[in-house]
mmCIF file of C-alpha atoms in Angstrom:
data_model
loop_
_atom_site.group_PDB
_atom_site.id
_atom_site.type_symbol
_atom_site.label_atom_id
_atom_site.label_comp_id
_atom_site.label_asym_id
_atom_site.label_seq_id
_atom_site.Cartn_x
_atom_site.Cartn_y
_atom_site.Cartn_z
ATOM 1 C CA UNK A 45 107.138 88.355 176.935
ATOM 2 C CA UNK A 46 105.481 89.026 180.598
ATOM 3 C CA UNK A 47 102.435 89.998 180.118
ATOM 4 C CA UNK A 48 100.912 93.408 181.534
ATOM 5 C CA UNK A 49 98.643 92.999 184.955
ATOM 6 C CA UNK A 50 95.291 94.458 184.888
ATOM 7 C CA UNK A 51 94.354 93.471 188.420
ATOM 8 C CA UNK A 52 91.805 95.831 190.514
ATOM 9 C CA UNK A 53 93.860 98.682 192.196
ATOM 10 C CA UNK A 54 94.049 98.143 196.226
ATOM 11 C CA UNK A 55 90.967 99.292 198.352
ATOM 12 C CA UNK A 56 92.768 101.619 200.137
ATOM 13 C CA UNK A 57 93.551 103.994 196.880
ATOM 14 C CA UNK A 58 91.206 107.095 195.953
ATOM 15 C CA UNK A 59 88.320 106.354 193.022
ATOM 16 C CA UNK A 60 86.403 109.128 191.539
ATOM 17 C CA UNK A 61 82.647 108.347 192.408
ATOM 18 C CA UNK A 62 79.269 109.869 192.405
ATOM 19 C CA UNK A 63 78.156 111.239 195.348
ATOM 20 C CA UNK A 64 74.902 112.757 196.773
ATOM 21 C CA UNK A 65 73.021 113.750 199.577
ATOM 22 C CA UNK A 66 69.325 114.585 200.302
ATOM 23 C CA UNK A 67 68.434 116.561 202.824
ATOM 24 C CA UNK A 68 64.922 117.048 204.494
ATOM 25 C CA UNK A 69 63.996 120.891 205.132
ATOM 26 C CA UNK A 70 62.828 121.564 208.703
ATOM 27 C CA UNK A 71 62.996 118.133 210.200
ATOM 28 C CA UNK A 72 63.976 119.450 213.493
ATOM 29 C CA UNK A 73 60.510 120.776 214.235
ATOM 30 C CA UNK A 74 59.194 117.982 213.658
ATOM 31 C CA UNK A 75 57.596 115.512 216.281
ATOM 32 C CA UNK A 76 59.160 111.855 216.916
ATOM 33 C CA UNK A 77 56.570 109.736 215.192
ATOM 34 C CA UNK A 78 56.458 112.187 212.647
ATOM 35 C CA UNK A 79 60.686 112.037 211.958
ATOM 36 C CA UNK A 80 60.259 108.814 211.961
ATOM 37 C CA UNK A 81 57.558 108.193 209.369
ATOM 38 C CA UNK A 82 59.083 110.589 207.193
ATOM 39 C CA UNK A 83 62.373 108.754 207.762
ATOM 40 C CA UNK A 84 60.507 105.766 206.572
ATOM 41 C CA UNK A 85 59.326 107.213 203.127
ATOM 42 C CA UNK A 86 62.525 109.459 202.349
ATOM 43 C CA UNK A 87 64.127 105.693 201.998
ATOM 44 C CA UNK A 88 61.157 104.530 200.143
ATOM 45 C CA UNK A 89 60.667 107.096 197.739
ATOM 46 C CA UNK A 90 64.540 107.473 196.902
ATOM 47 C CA UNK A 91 64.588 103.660 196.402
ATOM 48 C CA UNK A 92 61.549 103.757 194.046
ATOM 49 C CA UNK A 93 62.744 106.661 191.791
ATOM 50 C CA UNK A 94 66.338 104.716 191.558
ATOM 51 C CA UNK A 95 64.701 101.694 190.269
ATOM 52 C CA UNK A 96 62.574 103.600 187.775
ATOM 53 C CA UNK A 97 65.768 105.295 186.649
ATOM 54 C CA UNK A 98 67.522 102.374 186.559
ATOM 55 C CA UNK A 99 69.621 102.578 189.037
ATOM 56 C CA UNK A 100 70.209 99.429 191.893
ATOM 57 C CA UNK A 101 70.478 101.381 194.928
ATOM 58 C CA UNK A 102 71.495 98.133 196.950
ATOM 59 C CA UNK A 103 74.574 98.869 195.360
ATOM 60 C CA UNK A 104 75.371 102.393 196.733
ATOM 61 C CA UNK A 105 77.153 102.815 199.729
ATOM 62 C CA UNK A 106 74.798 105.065 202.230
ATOM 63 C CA UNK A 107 75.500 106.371 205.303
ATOM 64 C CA UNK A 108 72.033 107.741 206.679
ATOM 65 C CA UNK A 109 71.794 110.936 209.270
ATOM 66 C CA UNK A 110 68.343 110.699 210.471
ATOM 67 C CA UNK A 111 66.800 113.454 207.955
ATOM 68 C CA UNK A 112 70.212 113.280 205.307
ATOM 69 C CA UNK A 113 70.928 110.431 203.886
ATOM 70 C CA UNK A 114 74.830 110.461 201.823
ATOM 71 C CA UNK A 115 75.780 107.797 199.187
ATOM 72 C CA UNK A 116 78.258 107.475 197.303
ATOM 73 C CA UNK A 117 77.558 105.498 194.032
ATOM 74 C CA UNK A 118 79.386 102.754 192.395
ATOM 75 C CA UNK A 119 82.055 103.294 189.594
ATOM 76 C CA UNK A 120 80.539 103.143 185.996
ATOM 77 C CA UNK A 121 76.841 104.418 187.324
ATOM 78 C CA UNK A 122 75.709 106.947 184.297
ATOM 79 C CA UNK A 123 75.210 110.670 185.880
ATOM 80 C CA UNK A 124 72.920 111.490 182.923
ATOM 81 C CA UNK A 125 70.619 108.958 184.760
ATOM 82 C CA UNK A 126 71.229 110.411 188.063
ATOM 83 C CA UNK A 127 70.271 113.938 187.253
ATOM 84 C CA UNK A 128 68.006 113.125 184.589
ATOM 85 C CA UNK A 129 65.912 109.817 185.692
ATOM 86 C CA UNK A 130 66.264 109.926 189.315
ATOM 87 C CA UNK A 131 65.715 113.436 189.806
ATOM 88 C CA UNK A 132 62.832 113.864 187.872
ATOM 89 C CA UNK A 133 61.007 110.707 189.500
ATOM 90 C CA UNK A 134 61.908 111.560 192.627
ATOM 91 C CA UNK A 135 60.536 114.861 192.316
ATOM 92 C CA UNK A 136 57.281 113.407 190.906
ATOM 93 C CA UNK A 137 57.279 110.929 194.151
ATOM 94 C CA UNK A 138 57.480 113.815 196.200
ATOM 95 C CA UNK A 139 54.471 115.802 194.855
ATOM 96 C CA UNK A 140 52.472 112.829 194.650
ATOM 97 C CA UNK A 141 53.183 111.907 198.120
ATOM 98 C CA UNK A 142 52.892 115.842 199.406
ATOM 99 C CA UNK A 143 49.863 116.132 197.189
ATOM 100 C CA UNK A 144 47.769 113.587 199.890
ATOM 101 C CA UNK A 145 45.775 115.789 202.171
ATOM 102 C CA UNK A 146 46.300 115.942 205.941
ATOM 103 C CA UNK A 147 49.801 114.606 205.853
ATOM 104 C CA UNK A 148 52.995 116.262 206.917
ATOM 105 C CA UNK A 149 54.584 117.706 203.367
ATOM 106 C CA UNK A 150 58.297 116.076 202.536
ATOM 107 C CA UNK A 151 60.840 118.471 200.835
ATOM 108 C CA UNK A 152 64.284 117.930 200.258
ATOM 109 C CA UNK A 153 67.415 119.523 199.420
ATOM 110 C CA UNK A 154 69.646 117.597 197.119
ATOM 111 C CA UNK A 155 73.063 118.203 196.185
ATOM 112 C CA UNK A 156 75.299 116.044 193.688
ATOM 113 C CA UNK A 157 79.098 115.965 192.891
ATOM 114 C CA UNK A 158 81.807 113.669 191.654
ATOM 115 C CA UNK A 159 85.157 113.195 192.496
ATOM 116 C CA UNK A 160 87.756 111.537 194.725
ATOM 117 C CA UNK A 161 86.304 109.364 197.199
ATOM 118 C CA UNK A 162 88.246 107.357 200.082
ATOM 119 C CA UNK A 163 86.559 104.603 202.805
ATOM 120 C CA UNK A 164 87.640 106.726 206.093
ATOM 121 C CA UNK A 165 86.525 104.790 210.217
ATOM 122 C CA UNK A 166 83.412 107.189 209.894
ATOM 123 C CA UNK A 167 82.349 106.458 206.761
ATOM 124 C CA UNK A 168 84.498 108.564 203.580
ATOM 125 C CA UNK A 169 87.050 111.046 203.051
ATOM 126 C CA UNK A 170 88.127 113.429 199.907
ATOM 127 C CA UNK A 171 86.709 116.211 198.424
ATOM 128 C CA UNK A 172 83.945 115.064 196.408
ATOM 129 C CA UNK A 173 82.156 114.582 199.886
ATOM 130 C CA UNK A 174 82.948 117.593 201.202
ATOM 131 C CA UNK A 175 81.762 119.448 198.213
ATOM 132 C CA UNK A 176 78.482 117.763 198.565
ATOM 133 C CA UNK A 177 77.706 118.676 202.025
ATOM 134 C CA UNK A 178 78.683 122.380 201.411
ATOM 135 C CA UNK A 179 76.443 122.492 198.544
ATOM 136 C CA UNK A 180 73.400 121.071 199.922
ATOM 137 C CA UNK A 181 73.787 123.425 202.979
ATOM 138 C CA UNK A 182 74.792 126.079 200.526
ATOM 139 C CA UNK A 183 72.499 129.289 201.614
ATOM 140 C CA UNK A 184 71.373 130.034 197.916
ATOM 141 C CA UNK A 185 69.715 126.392 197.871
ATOM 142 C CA UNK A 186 68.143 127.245 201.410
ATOM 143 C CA UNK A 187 66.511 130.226 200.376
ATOM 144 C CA UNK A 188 65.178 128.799 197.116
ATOM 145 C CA UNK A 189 63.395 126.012 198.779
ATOM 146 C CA UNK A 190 62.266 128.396 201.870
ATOM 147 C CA UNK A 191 60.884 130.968 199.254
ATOM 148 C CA UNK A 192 59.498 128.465 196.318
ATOM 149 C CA UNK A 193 56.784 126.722 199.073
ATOM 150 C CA UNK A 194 55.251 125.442 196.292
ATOM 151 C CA UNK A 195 58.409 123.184 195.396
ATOM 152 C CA UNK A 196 59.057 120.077 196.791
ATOM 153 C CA UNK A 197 62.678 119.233 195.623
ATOM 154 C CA UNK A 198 65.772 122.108 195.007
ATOM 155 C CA UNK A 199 68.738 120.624 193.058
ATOM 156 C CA UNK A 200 71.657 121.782 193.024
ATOM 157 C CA UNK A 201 75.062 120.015 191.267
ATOM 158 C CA UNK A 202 78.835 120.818 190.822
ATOM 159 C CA UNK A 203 79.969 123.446 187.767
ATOM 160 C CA UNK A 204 81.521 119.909 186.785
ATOM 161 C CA UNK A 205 78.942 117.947 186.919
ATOM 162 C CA UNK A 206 76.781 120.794 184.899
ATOM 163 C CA UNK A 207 79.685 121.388 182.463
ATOM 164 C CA UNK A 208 80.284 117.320 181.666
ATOM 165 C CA UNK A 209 76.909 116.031 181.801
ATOM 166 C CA UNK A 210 74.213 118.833 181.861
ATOM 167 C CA UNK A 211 75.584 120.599 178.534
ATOM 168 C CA UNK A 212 75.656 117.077 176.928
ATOM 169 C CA UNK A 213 71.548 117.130 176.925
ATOM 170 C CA UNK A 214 71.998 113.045 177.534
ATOM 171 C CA UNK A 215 68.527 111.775 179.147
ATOM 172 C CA UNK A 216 66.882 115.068 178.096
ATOM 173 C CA UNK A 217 68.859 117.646 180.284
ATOM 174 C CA UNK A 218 68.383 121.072 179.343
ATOM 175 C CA UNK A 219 71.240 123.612 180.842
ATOM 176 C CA UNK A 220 68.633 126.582 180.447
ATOM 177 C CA UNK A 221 67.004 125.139 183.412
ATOM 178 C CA UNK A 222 70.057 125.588 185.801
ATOM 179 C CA UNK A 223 70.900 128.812 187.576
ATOM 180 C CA UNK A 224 74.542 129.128 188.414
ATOM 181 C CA UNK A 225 75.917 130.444 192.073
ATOM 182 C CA UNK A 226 78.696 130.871 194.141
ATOM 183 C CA UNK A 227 78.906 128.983 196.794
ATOM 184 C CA UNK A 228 80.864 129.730 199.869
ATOM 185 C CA UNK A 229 80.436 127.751 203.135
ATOM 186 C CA UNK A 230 82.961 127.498 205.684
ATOM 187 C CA UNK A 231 86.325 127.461 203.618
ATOM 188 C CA UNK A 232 84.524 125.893 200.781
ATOM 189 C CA UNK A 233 84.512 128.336 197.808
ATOM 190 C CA UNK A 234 82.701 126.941 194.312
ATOM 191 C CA UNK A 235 80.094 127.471 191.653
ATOM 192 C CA UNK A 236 77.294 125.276 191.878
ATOM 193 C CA UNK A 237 74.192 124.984 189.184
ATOM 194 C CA UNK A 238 70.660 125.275 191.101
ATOM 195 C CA UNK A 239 67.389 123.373 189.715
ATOM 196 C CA UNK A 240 64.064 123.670 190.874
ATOM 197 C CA UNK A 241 61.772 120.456 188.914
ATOM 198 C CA UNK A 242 58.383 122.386 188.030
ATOM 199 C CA UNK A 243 59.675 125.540 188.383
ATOM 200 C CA UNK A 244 60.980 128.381 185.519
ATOM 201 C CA UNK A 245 64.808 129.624 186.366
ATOM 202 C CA UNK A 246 63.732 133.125 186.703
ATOM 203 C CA UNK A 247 61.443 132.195 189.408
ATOM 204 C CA UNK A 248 65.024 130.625 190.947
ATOM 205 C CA UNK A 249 66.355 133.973 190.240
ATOM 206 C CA UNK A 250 63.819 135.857 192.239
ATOM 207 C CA UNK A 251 63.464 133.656 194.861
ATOM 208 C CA UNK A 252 67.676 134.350 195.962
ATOM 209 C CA UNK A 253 66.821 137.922 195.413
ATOM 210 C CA UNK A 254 64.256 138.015 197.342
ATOM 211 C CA UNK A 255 66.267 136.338 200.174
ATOM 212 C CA UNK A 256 69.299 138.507 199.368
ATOM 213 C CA UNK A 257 67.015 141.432 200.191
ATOM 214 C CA UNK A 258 68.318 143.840 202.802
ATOM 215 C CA UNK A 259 66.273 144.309 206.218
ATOM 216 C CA UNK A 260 65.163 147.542 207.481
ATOM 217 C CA UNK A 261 68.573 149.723 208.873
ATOM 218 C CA UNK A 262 68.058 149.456 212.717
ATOM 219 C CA UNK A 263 69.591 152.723 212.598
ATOM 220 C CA UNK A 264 66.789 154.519 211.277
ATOM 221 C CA UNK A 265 64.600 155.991 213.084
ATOM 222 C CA UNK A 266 61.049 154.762 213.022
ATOM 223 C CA UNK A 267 57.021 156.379 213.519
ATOM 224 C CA UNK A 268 56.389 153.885 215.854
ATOM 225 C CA UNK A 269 55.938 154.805 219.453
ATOM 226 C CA UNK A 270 58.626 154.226 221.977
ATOM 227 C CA UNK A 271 58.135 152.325 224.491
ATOM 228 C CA UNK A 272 59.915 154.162 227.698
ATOM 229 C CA UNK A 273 59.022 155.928 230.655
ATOM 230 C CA UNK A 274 60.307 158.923 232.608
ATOM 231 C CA UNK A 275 61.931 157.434 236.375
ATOM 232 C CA UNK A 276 63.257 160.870 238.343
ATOM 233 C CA UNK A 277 64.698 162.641 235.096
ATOM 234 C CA UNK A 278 66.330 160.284 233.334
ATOM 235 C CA UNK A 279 64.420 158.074 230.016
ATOM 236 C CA UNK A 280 64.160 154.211 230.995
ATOM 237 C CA UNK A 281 62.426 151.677 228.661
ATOM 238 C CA UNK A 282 62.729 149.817 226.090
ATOM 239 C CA UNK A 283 63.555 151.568 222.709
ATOM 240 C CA UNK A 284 61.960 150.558 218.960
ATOM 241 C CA UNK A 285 64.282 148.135 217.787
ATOM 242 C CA UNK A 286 64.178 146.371 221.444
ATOM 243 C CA UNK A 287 67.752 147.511 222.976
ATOM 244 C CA UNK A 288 67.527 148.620 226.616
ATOM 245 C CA UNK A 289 68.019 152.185 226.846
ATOM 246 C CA UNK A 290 68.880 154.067 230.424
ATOM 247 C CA UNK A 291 69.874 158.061 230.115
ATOM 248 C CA UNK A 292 68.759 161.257 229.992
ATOM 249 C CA UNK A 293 65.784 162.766 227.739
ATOM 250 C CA UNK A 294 67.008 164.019 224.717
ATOM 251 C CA UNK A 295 64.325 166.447 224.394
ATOM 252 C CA UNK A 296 62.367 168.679 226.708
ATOM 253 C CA UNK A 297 59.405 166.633 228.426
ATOM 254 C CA UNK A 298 56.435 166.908 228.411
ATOM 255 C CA UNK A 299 53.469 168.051 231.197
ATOM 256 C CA UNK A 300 52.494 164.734 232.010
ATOM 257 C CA UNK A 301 56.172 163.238 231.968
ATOM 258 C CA UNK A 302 56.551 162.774 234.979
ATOM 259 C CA UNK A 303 54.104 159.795 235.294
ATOM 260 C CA UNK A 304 54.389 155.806 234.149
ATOM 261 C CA UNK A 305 52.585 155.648 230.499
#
């Protein structure tokens, strides 16, 4: 009888894998030597809360974008340990580090999905990557971070991730901590599960509601003075909500209208 081949599947084909990213919140503004330094420790402080997790992180694949770093993990690596372990020690290596005085304050965005992952030239392909980078720039996640300053780390991960692994309570994960959203960037539509280590879900909750807060209607009309003056009959300025405004009074002026204010 031949006997049945279990070799390796070519490297070309699709695997389902792991993937996250970590993102650092206003990096832009910061100086040169500064991106660079924090550069530095984002690597350091990601490598030491893998190895207290248990997790080899020469073994992920990374592709580094200055203040994101993406990796996609190796088959077999336990996601109980990824958003258990690694999340909670990296949070704790953040507020540590953050907690030193006089030094420029790290915090990161970090999203986490798994699915089907292909080598592509410029680094992967499939959705499980794209997922990731709509959900860490989902705006929900944004305006926790922005809103929480007190928080140095916003998690969010997949409804499958949450479903599979978070409701299991492996590694001491407690779904009551998670606050599902929608998520819709770009043509990306999904739920995703938001965290915030060190911080109560309703405080999530307000937070986005806060953010989702309307502003003022331009329309209405305001107390504030308006600042125009009166050139040969007709109202020239600049009105209370900034727009340029050239035209006719629209009530009768005054005595003294006729000169500059």
């Amino acid at each position: 009888m031949k006997e049945l081949s279990h070799s390796r599947p070519p490297d070309d084909l699709t695997q389902r894998r792991l993937c996250l990213a970590a993102d650092v919140e206003q990096y832009s503004r910061l100086d040169t030597r500064t991106q660079s330094v924090v550069q530095s420790e984002l690597v350091r402080m990601l490598d030491e809360a893998a190895a207290l997790a248990g997790l080899d992180r020469a073994t992920w694949t990374r592709q580094p974008q200055g203040d994101l770093e993406f990796a996609v993990l190796p088959e077999l690596t336990p996601e109980d340990a990824v958003l258990g372990p690694f999340v909670h020690h990296l949070a704790v290596r953040l507020g540590d580090r953050n907690a030193r005085p006089g030094i420029q304050r790290i915090r990161l965005r970090l999203a986490v999905d798994t699915g089907v992952v292909s080598d592509a030239a410029l680094g992967h392909a499939g959705p499980a990557p794209v997922a990731v980078a709509r959900y860490l720039n989902a705006p929900q996640l944004r305006a926790v971070l922005a809103t929480l300053t007190s928080a140095h780390l916003a998690v969010i991960v997949s409804d499958r991730l949450y479903q599979d692994v978070v409701r299991s309570r492996r590694r001491e994960l407690d779904p009551a901590q998670y606050v599902r959203v929608h998520v819709k960037v770009k043509e990306f539509g999904g739920y995703g599960w938001i965290r915030v280590p060190g911080h109560a879900p309703d405080d999530v909750r307000s937070a986005m509601t806060q953010a989702q807060a309307p502003l003022p209607d331009a329309g209405v009309q305001s107390c504030a003075p308006v600042s125009q003056y009166v050139h040969q009959g007709a109202a020239v300025g600049r009105d209370v909500v900034g727009g340029l405004t050239v035209g006719l009074p629209s009530s009768s002026p005054q005595a003294d209208s006729g000169r500059a204010w």
